[in-house]
Short mmCIF file of C-alpha atoms and ligand atoms in Angstrom, two decimals:
data_model
loop_
_atom_site.label_atom_id
_atom_site.label_comp_id
_atom_site.label_asym_id
_atom_site.label_seq_id
_atom_site.Cartn_x
_atom_site.Cartn_y
_atom_site.Cartn_z
CA UNK A 1 29.79 19.07 10.50
CA UNK A 2 27.95 17.45 7.73
CA UNK A 3 28.07 13.60 7.15
CA UNK A 4 29.81 13.58 3.97
CA UNK A 5 29.09 9.82 3.78
CA UNK A 6 26.39 9.14 0.49
CA UNK A 7 23.73 6.86 1.62
CA UNK A 8 22.27 5.90 -1.43
CA UNK A 9 18.55 5.79 -1.05
CA UNK A 10 18.84 6.51 2.97
CA UNK A 11 19.32 2.66 3.01
CA UNK A 12 19.89 1.77 6.89
CA UNK A 13 19.42 5.33 8.09
CA UNK A 14 17.17 5.83 10.53
CA UNK A 15 15.38 9.45 10.89
CA UNK A 16 12.35 9.06 13.52
CA UNK A 17 11.65 6.65 16.71
CA UNK A 18 8.20 5.10 16.26
CA UNK A 19 5.63 3.05 18.31
CA UNK A 20 3.96 2.01 15.29
CA UNK A 21 5.83 -0.64 13.76
CA UNK A 22 8.65 -2.68 13.53
CA UNK A 23 10.57 -4.92 10.83
CA UNK A 24 13.38 -7.61 11.30
CA UNK A 25 14.54 -8.01 7.88
CA UNK A 26 17.25 -11.31 8.83
CA UNK A 27 14.56 -13.03 10.89
CA UNK A 28 11.36 -11.74 8.95
CA UNK A 29 9.31 -10.84 11.47
CA UNK A 30 6.82 -7.54 11.44
CA UNK A 31 5.58 -6.15 14.42
CA UNK A 32 2.40 -3.75 14.25
CA UNK A 33 1.65 -1.81 17.18
CA UNK A 34 3.37 -4.33 19.40
CA UNK A 35 1.40 -7.46 17.90
CA UNK A 36 3.11 -9.86 15.47
CA UNK A 37 1.45 -9.39 12.17
CA UNK A 38 0.46 -13.09 11.98
CA UNK A 39 -1.74 -12.63 14.87
CA UNK A 40 -3.03 -8.86 14.17
CA UNK A 41 -4.29 -9.84 10.61
CA UNK A 42 -6.35 -12.60 11.04
CA UNK A 43 -8.14 -11.50 14.23
CA UNK A 44 -8.60 -7.86 13.96
CA UNK A 45 -11.27 -5.57 12.27
CA UNK A 46 -9.58 -2.93 10.13
CA UNK A 47 -10.90 -0.52 12.47
CA UNK A 48 -9.23 -2.52 14.97
CA UNK A 49 -5.96 -2.10 13.63
CA UNK A 50 -6.13 1.85 12.99
CA UNK A 51 -7.47 2.26 16.23
CA UNK A 52 -4.27 0.71 17.77
CA UNK A 53 -2.11 2.84 15.54
CA UNK A 54 -3.58 5.88 16.65
CA UNK A 55 -3.66 5.16 20.57
CA UNK A 56 -1.01 2.36 21.40
CA UNK A 57 -3.57 0.21 22.53
CA UNK A 58 -6.57 -2.16 21.06
CA UNK A 59 -9.87 -0.53 21.97
CA UNK A 60 -12.30 -2.01 24.50
CA UNK A 61 -15.59 -3.11 23.09
CA UNK A 62 -17.68 -0.48 23.30
CA UNK A 63 -14.42 1.81 22.12
CA UNK A 64 -14.60 -0.20 19.02
CA UNK A 65 -18.12 0.33 18.71
CA UNK A 66 -17.92 4.37 19.07
CA UNK A 67 -14.85 4.43 16.79
CA UNK A 68 -16.62 2.37 13.72
CA UNK A 69 -19.80 4.84 14.24
CA UNK A 70 -17.47 7.77 14.03
CA UNK A 71 -15.46 6.44 11.07
CA UNK A 72 -18.73 5.48 9.29
CA UNK A 73 -20.08 9.01 9.55
CA UNK A 74 -17.07 10.71 7.85
CA UNK A 75 -17.71 8.46 4.46
CA UNK A 76 -19.52 10.48 2.32
CA UNK A 77 -17.81 12.62 0.07
CA UNK A 78 -19.28 16.21 -1.22
CA UNK A 79 -20.44 16.58 -5.11
CA UNK A 80 -17.29 18.80 -5.86
CA UNK A 81 -15.00 15.78 -5.18
CA UNK A 82 -17.44 13.26 -7.23
CA UNK A 83 -16.81 16.15 -10.35
CA UNK A 84 -13.37 15.77 -9.90
CA UNK A 85 -13.56 12.12 -9.97
CA UNK A 86 -16.15 11.98 -12.65
CA UNK A 87 -13.93 13.87 -14.85
CA UNK A 88 -10.76 11.52 -14.10
CA UNK A 89 -12.93 8.63 -14.76
CA UNK A 90 -14.22 10.55 -18.10
CA UNK A 91 -10.58 11.04 -19.08
CA UNK A 92 -9.52 7.61 -18.42
CA UNK A 93 -7.01 8.78 -15.79
CA UNK A 94 -5.17 5.88 -14.06
CA UNK A 95 -6.70 4.63 -10.54
CA UNK A 96 -3.99 6.06 -8.75
CA UNK A 97 -4.02 9.49 -10.50
CA UNK A 98 -7.64 9.47 -9.48
CA UNK A 99 -7.14 8.81 -5.95
CA UNK A 100 -4.02 11.32 -5.88
CA UNK A 101 -6.51 13.92 -7.46
CA UNK A 102 -9.74 13.14 -4.93
CA UNK A 103 -7.36 13.05 -1.89
CA UNK A 104 -5.95 16.54 -3.18
CA UNK A 105 -9.70 17.71 -3.00
CA UNK A 106 -10.80 15.81 0.19
CA UNK A 107 -10.83 19.03 2.38
CA UNK A 108 -13.66 20.62 -0.07
CA UNK A 109 -16.95 20.26 2.05
CA UNK A 110 -14.99 19.20 5.49
CA UNK A 111 -14.41 21.68 7.79
CA UNK A 112 -12.31 20.85 11.15
CA UNK A 113 -9.42 22.23 12.35
CA UNK A 114 -8.37 19.08 14.63
CA UNK A 115 -5.73 16.96 12.74
CA UNK A 116 -7.21 13.52 14.58
CA UNK A 117 -10.28 14.30 12.79
CA UNK A 118 -8.79 14.83 9.80
CA UNK A 119 -7.09 11.42 10.35
CA UNK A 120 -10.09 9.46 10.47
CA UNK A 121 -11.90 11.39 7.73
CA UNK A 122 -8.84 10.39 5.45
CA UNK A 123 -9.16 6.72 6.58
CA UNK A 124 -13.00 6.70 6.15
CA UNK A 125 -13.01 8.47 2.63
CA UNK A 126 -10.50 6.65 0.34
CA UNK A 127 -12.48 3.73 0.06
CA UNK A 128 -15.31 6.17 -1.41
CA UNK A 129 -12.89 8.10 -3.52
CA UNK A 130 -12.01 4.76 -5.09
CA UNK A 131 -15.08 3.12 -5.50
CA UNK A 132 -16.73 6.54 -6.66
CA UNK A 133 -14.07 6.58 -9.63
CA UNK A 134 -14.23 3.03 -10.27
CA UNK A 135 -18.23 3.24 -10.59
CA UNK A 136 -17.98 6.46 -13.20
CA UNK A 137 -15.11 4.84 -14.92
CA UNK A 138 -17.08 1.19 -15.18
CA UNK A 139 -19.94 3.75 -16.80
CA UNK A 140 -22.04 3.22 -13.31
CA UNK A 141 -23.60 5.28 -10.96
CA UNK A 142 -21.56 5.61 -7.39
CA UNK A 143 -23.07 3.58 -4.50
CA UNK A 144 -23.66 5.65 -1.38
CA UNK A 145 -21.71 4.44 1.58
CA UNK A 146 -23.78 1.98 4.40
CA UNK A 147 -23.73 3.28 8.01
CA UNK A 148 -24.15 -0.41 9.24
CA UNK A 149 -21.47 -1.89 7.37
CA UNK A 150 -18.08 -2.55 8.67
CA UNK A 151 -14.84 -0.39 6.88
CA UNK A 152 -13.96 -3.68 4.63
CA UNK A 153 -17.54 -4.82 3.72
CA UNK A 154 -18.64 -1.34 2.90
CA UNK A 155 -15.49 -0.89 0.58
CA UNK A 156 -16.52 -3.84 -1.46
CA UNK A 157 -20.22 -2.91 -0.98
CA UNK A 158 -19.65 0.31 -2.79
CA UNK A 159 -17.31 -1.64 -5.53
CA UNK A 160 -19.91 -3.83 -6.90
CA UNK A 161 -23.61 -2.31 -5.17
CA UNK A 162 -24.09 -5.89 -3.89
CA UNK A 163 -23.91 -7.45 -0.30
CA UNK A 164 -20.52 -8.90 0.13
CA UNK A 165 -19.63 -12.08 0.55
CA UNK A 166 -18.08 -12.89 4.15
CA UNK A 167 -15.24 -15.28 2.97
CA UNK A 168 -14.26 -12.06 0.79
CA UNK A 169 -14.81 -9.69 3.70
CA UNK A 170 -12.50 -11.69 5.92
CA UNK A 171 -9.75 -11.98 2.91
CA UNK A 172 -9.54 -8.37 2.31
CA UNK A 173 -9.89 -7.68 5.83
CA UNK A 174 -6.76 -9.66 6.45
CA UNK A 175 -5.37 -7.82 3.90
CA UNK A 176 -6.08 -4.46 5.18
CA UNK A 177 -4.48 -5.41 8.66
CA UNK A 178 -1.07 -6.84 6.88
CA UNK A 179 -0.05 -4.06 5.14
CA UNK A 180 -1.74 -1.44 7.29
CA UNK A 181 1.81 -0.04 8.43
CA UNK A 182 5.58 -1.07 7.27
CA UNK A 183 8.36 1.08 9.13
CA UNK A 184 9.31 3.75 7.23
CA UNK A 185 8.44 2.40 3.62
CA UNK A 186 9.13 5.35 0.87
CA UNK A 187 5.27 6.56 0.82
CA UNK A 188 5.17 6.42 4.71
CA UNK A 189 8.48 8.65 4.70
CA UNK A 190 7.13 10.96 2.13
CA UNK A 191 3.99 11.46 4.50
CA UNK A 192 6.35 12.18 7.47
CA UNK A 193 8.51 14.58 5.56
CA UNK A 194 5.41 16.80 4.44
CA UNK A 195 4.10 16.38 7.87
CA UNK A 196 7.48 17.36 9.35
CA UNK A 197 6.95 21.07 7.76
CA UNK A 198 3.95 21.49 10.20
CA UNK A 199 1.91 21.13 6.70
CA UNK A 200 -1.26 19.45 6.59
CA UNK A 201 -2.60 15.56 6.65
CA UNK A 202 -4.07 16.02 3.02
CA UNK A 203 -1.20 17.34 1.73
CA UNK A 204 0.92 14.64 3.11
CA UNK A 205 -1.30 12.11 2.05
CA UNK A 206 -1.71 13.39 -1.47
CA UNK A 207 2.15 12.94 -1.73
CA UNK A 208 2.20 9.67 0.02
CA UNK A 209 -0.26 8.23 -2.73
CA UNK A 210 2.11 9.63 -5.45
CA UNK A 211 4.84 7.75 -3.86
CA UNK A 212 2.88 4.55 -3.25
CA UNK A 213 2.02 4.73 -7.23
CA UNK A 214 5.45 3.63 -8.24
CA UNK A 215 6.26 0.22 -9.33
CA UNK A 216 9.04 -0.34 -6.95
CA UNK A 217 6.44 0.47 -4.07
CA UNK A 218 2.91 -0.41 -4.53
CA UNK A 219 2.46 -0.56 -8.07
CA UNK A 220 3.87 -4.19 -8.16
CA UNK A 221 0.52 -6.04 -7.62
CA UNK A 222 -1.01 -5.69 -11.04
CA UNK A 223 1.85 -6.69 -13.29
CA UNK A 224 2.32 -9.53 -10.71
CA UNK A 225 -1.13 -10.69 -11.48
CA UNK A 226 -0.30 -10.63 -15.59
CA UNK A 227 2.73 -12.45 -14.79
CA UNK A 228 0.95 -15.26 -13.23
CA UNK A 229 -2.19 -15.36 -15.44
CA UNK A 230 0.26 -15.37 -18.40
CA UNK A 231 2.57 -17.76 -16.96
CA UNK A 232 -0.63 -20.30 -16.12
CA UNK A 233 -1.54 -20.07 -19.70
CA UNK A 234 1.40 -20.94 -21.11
CA UNK A 235 1.64 -24.10 -18.66
CA UNK A 236 5.82 -23.70 -18.21
CA UNK A 237 6.19 -21.51 -15.37
CA UNK A 238 10.04 -22.45 -15.53
CA UNK A 239 10.55 -21.62 -19.04
CA UNK A 240 8.74 -18.30 -18.28
CA UNK A 241 10.61 -17.30 -15.22
CA UNK A 242 13.78 -18.31 -17.03
CA UNK A 243 13.20 -16.04 -20.17
CA UNK A 244 12.20 -12.95 -17.98
CA UNK A 245 15.78 -13.36 -16.21
CA UNK A 246 17.69 -14.01 -19.10
CA UNK A 247 16.08 -10.93 -20.87
CA UNK A 248 17.28 -8.83 -17.91
CA UNK A 249 13.85 -8.19 -16.36
CA UNK A 250 13.15 -8.40 -12.49
CA UNK A 251 10.41 -10.84 -11.20
CA UNK A 252 7.62 -8.68 -9.68
CA UNK A 253 6.44 -9.52 -6.25
CA UNK A 254 10.38 -10.61 -5.65
CA UNK A 255 13.45 -9.18 -3.52
CA UNK A 256 12.90 -6.39 -0.94
CA UNK A 257 15.29 -3.69 0.70
CA UNK A 258 14.69 -4.96 4.14
CA UNK A 259 13.93 -8.55 4.39
CA UNK A 260 16.62 -11.18 3.46
CA UNK A 261 13.96 -13.93 4.07
CA UNK A 262 10.47 -14.60 2.96
CA UNK A 263 8.48 -11.52 3.66
CA UNK A 264 6.20 -12.67 6.77
CA UNK A 265 3.43 -10.79 5.18
CA UNK A 266 3.79 -13.18 1.93
CA UNK A 267 3.33 -15.86 4.51
CA UNK A 268 0.19 -14.12 6.28
CA UNK A 269 -1.81 -13.11 2.77
CA UNK A 270 -0.77 -17.36 1.36
CA UNK A 271 -2.50 -18.61 4.15
CA UNK A 272 -5.35 -16.24 3.67
CA UNK A 273 -5.66 -16.96 -0.37
CA UNK A 274 -5.58 -20.37 0.41
CA UNK A 275 -8.38 -20.34 2.44
CA UNK A 276 -10.56 -17.95 -0.16
CA UNK A 277 -9.34 -20.31 -3.01
CA UNK A 278 -10.36 -23.43 -1.07
CA UNK A 279 -13.81 -22.14 -0.54
CA UNK A 280 -14.46 -20.66 -3.79
CA UNK A 281 -12.94 -23.84 -5.77
CA UNK A 282 -10.44 -22.45 -7.48
CA UNK A 283 -7.65 -24.43 -5.43
CA UNK A 284 -6.05 -25.28 -8.80
CA UNK A 285 -5.16 -21.88 -9.64
CA UNK A 286 -3.61 -21.65 -5.98
CA UNK A 287 -1.51 -24.64 -6.74
CA UNK A 288 -0.34 -23.36 -9.72
CA UNK A 289 0.60 -20.15 -7.82
CA UNK A 290 2.51 -22.17 -5.20
CA UNK A 291 4.31 -23.99 -7.76
CA UNK A 292 5.41 -20.65 -9.54
CA UNK A 293 6.68 -19.11 -6.70
CA UNK A 294 8.96 -22.19 -5.71
CA UNK A 295 10.31 -21.95 -9.58
CA UNK A 296 10.70 -18.14 -9.31
CA UNK A 297 12.76 -18.20 -5.84
CA UNK A 298 15.11 -21.04 -6.61
CA UNK A 299 15.82 -19.58 -10.11
CA UNK A 300 16.39 -16.21 -8.52
CA UNK A 301 18.77 -17.56 -6.24
CA UNK A 302 20.77 -18.89 -9.45
CA UNK A 303 20.39 -15.73 -10.98
CA UNK A 304 21.55 -13.71 -7.96
CA UNK A 305 23.57 -16.09 -5.42
CA UNK A 306 25.02 -13.66 -3.22
CA UNK A 307 21.60 -11.38 -2.88
CA UNK A 308 18.88 -13.51 -1.38
CA UNK A 309 15.78 -12.68 -3.19
CA UNK A 310 12.60 -14.03 -1.78
CA UNK A 311 8.88 -13.55 -2.04
CA UNK A 312 7.77 -10.18 -0.90
CA UNK A 313 4.31 -9.09 -0.09
CA UNK A 314 3.21 -7.97 -3.68
CA UNK A 315 3.09 -11.60 -4.63
CA UNK A 316 0.45 -13.08 -2.66
CA UNK A 317 -1.26 -9.82 -2.33
CA UNK A 318 -2.31 -10.24 -6.23
CA UNK A 319 -3.42 -13.83 -5.56
CA UNK A 320 -5.55 -12.59 -2.45
CA UNK A 321 -6.81 -9.59 -4.40
CA UNK A 322 -7.60 -11.34 -7.62
CA UNK A 323 -9.44 -14.03 -5.50
CA UNK A 324 -11.59 -11.32 -3.54
CA UNK A 325 -12.91 -9.61 -6.80
CA UNK A 326 -11.02 -6.49 -6.74
CA UNK A 327 -10.50 -5.36 -10.18
CA UNK A 328 -6.58 -5.62 -10.87
CA UNK A 329 -7.25 -1.81 -12.07
CA UNK A 330 -7.25 -1.29 -8.16
CA UNK A 331 -4.99 -3.46 -6.76
CA UNK A 332 -2.54 -0.28 -5.93
CA UNK A 333 -5.42 2.04 -4.57
CA UNK A 334 -6.73 -0.77 -2.29
CA UNK A 335 -3.22 -0.52 -0.99
CA UNK A 336 -3.91 2.73 -0.02
CA UNK A 337 -7.13 2.01 1.60
CA UNK A 338 -5.39 0.19 4.33
CA UNK A 339 -1.60 2.06 3.98
CA UNK A 340 -3.68 5.35 4.86
CA UNK A 341 -4.04 4.27 8.90
CA UNK A 342 -0.17 3.87 8.78
CA UNK A 343 0.32 7.38 7.04
CA UNK A 344 -1.72 9.33 9.08
CA UNK A 345 -0.80 7.81 12.41
CA UNK A 346 3.07 8.41 11.36
CA UNK A 347 2.10 11.96 10.73
CA UNK A 348 0.37 12.36 13.89
CA UNK A 349 3.40 10.66 15.96
CA UNK A 350 6.00 13.08 13.87
CA UNK A 351 4.14 16.19 14.93
CA UNK A 352 3.82 14.92 18.27
CA UNK A 353 7.75 15.28 18.41
CA UNK A 354 8.50 17.35 15.36
CA UNK A 355 11.97 18.14 13.79
CA UNK A 356 11.93 18.99 10.29
CA UNK A 357 13.20 16.20 7.97
CA UNK A 358 16.06 18.03 6.06
CA UNK A 359 19.02 15.52 4.97
CA UNK A 360 21.98 16.84 2.97
CA UNK A 361 23.13 16.10 -0.39
CA UNK A 362 26.60 15.83 -1.71
CA UNK A 363 27.08 18.24 -4.21
CA UNK A 364 28.95 16.54 -7.23
CA UNK A 365 28.70 19.59 -9.67
CA UNK A 366 31.20 22.30 -10.90
CA UNK A 367 32.67 25.31 -8.85
CA UNK A 368 33.74 28.38 -10.06
CA UNK A 369 31.92 28.76 -13.43
CA UNK A 370 31.79 32.13 -14.78
CA UNK A 371 28.91 33.87 -16.64
CA UNK A 372 28.45 34.02 -20.07
CA UNK A 373 25.46 36.14 -21.77
CA UNK A 374 23.38 33.89 -23.75
CA UNK A 375 23.89 35.47 -26.98
CA UNK A 376 27.32 34.03 -26.36
CA UNK A 377 26.29 30.80 -25.58
N1 COA B 1 14.11 -9.77 -10.16
C1 COA B 1 15.23 -9.87 -10.42
N2 COA B 1 16.38 -9.34 -9.82
C2 COA B 1 16.51 -8.64 -8.79
C3 COA B 1 14.96 -8.62 -8.55
C4 COA B 1 13.91 -9.38 -9.14
N3 COA B 1 12.77 -9.25 -8.35
N4 COA B 1 15.15 -7.75 -7.08
C5 COA B 1 16.23 -7.11 -7.28
N5 COA B 1 17.10 -7.97 -8.43
C6 COA B 1 18.47 -7.65 -8.42
C7 COA B 1 18.81 -6.32 -9.26
O1 COA B 1 18.75 -6.72 -10.13
C8 COA B 1 19.94 -5.97 -8.59
O2 COA B 1 21.02 -6.68 -9.24
P1 COA B 1 22.27 -5.99 -9.56
O3 COA B 1 23.18 -5.44 -8.12
O4 COA B 1 23.06 -6.82 -10.62
O5 COA B 1 21.85 -4.69 -10.39
C9 COA B 1 19.96 -6.64 -7.25
O6 COA B 1 19.05 -7.53 -7.17
C10 COA B 1 19.82 -5.58 -6.04
O7 COA B 1 18.38 -4.66 -6.21
P2 COA B 1 18.13 -3.61 -5.84
O8 COA B 1 17.16 -2.98 -6.95
O9 COA B 1 19.57 -2.80 -5.70
O10 COA B 1 17.67 -3.76 -4.58
P3 COA B 1 16.46 -2.53 -3.64
O11 COA B 1 16.92 -2.97 -2.52
O12 COA B 1 17.15 -1.49 -4.17
O13 COA B 1 15.33 -3.08 -4.26
C11 COA B 1 13.17 -3.83 -4.66
C12 COA B 1 14.49 -3.76 -3.61
C13 COA B 1 11.80 -4.45 -4.13
C14 COA B 1 12.96 -2.21 -5.48
C15 COA B 1 13.57 -4.75 -5.64
O14 COA B 1 14.14 -6.14 -5.33
C16 COA B 1 12.68 -4.77 -6.86
O15 COA B 1 12.46 -4.44 -7.93
N6 COA B 1 11.54 -6.04 -6.79
C17 COA B 1 10.39 -6.05 -7.92
C18 COA B 1 9.62 -5.13 -7.69
C19 COA B 1 8.92 -5.50 -6.26
O16 COA B 1 8.35 -6.57 -6.08
N7 COA B 1 8.34 -4.54 -5.76
C20 COA B 1 7.47 -4.71 -4.34
C21 COA B 1 8.01 -4.42 -3.14
S1 COA B 1 7.63 -4.92 -1.91
#
């Protein structure tokens, strides 16, 4: 018997069991692979977070070393992929579109029948795709990956061609660990759905990139930064927020489908951003950001008293990535640099106990129409 109750946006519907992460939206808690996000984010290397998702435990020291070496070995991309990215940059394609094209071509020059190899390869290759596109887009030649650098440091190195600042590496590493997985969010659901038809990982990640691109999902941090810079310039955060809400606009970086409290990732990222800005001397901008957040949450509560609209992850993502020196155009692609770990882990988990994901829809169209030939319509 088909359940004819409509669940718009599949809200509150469970379609999979997972050991990867869980969210308590009322308590504001996020657990990744058994660890509270607060603990994992500040301590782990990104490679450790990915190993945790793949193996349901942290690696030993020697396992970590070999995992890092293995990932580093998958970083290079073929000339064919570079060509796709060069063309995307030449045509001023959006960074997420370029990433989608690059990921779709990720099999070129890579041959393996093992899905775990493809999983590691996808984790490794996304930073190279993003930075190669960005270098072409900036009129520069790509920087080849270095085997002696960790995953996060190498990403920054390939972006600028310069030795990365350790404080920026730690800030970015904290970000990558924080957003590596987050339950069955929209893009992870897309990846799992594609995997559930026994399709391949490249297809699943290509679809997930498309989903992440939307401003209601991973596309929010760019607009958050724009909003903060304009409000900072105006020196009137209160007036700015009120004007937006009066115009019926949404404040980017606030509200969430699951959390009814402040997103725990906002706290982790705000602490990381505070450390970074204090070190770089721009503590004043960080102070403005905190003031803006307080104003926005208070105005949102007047605006929608029956719906708790609190700070979400994207607000401090924008602040932290700006401080790290990631170009605004690459905020969402940097989200993908992290989330790919969750996407592929979910696909492997789905494959291990698969049932094709196939919900139902409720038909609201007409019945019993009778055919009229085209010339009579
Ligand atoms: N600013 C102003 N109003 C907001 C808001 C925001 N950031 N987020 C939600 N609302 C309002 C909606 O307008 C809606 O009001 P209505 O019932 O009068 O139409 C109500 O709150 C419920 O919003 P809804 O879109 O139904 O909630 P959702 O669970 O489907 O959506 C988000 C969640 C994240 C998509 C939504 O909060 C949003 O658009 N936020 C801004 C974008 C953003 O930061 N995205 C990153 C998410 S991590």
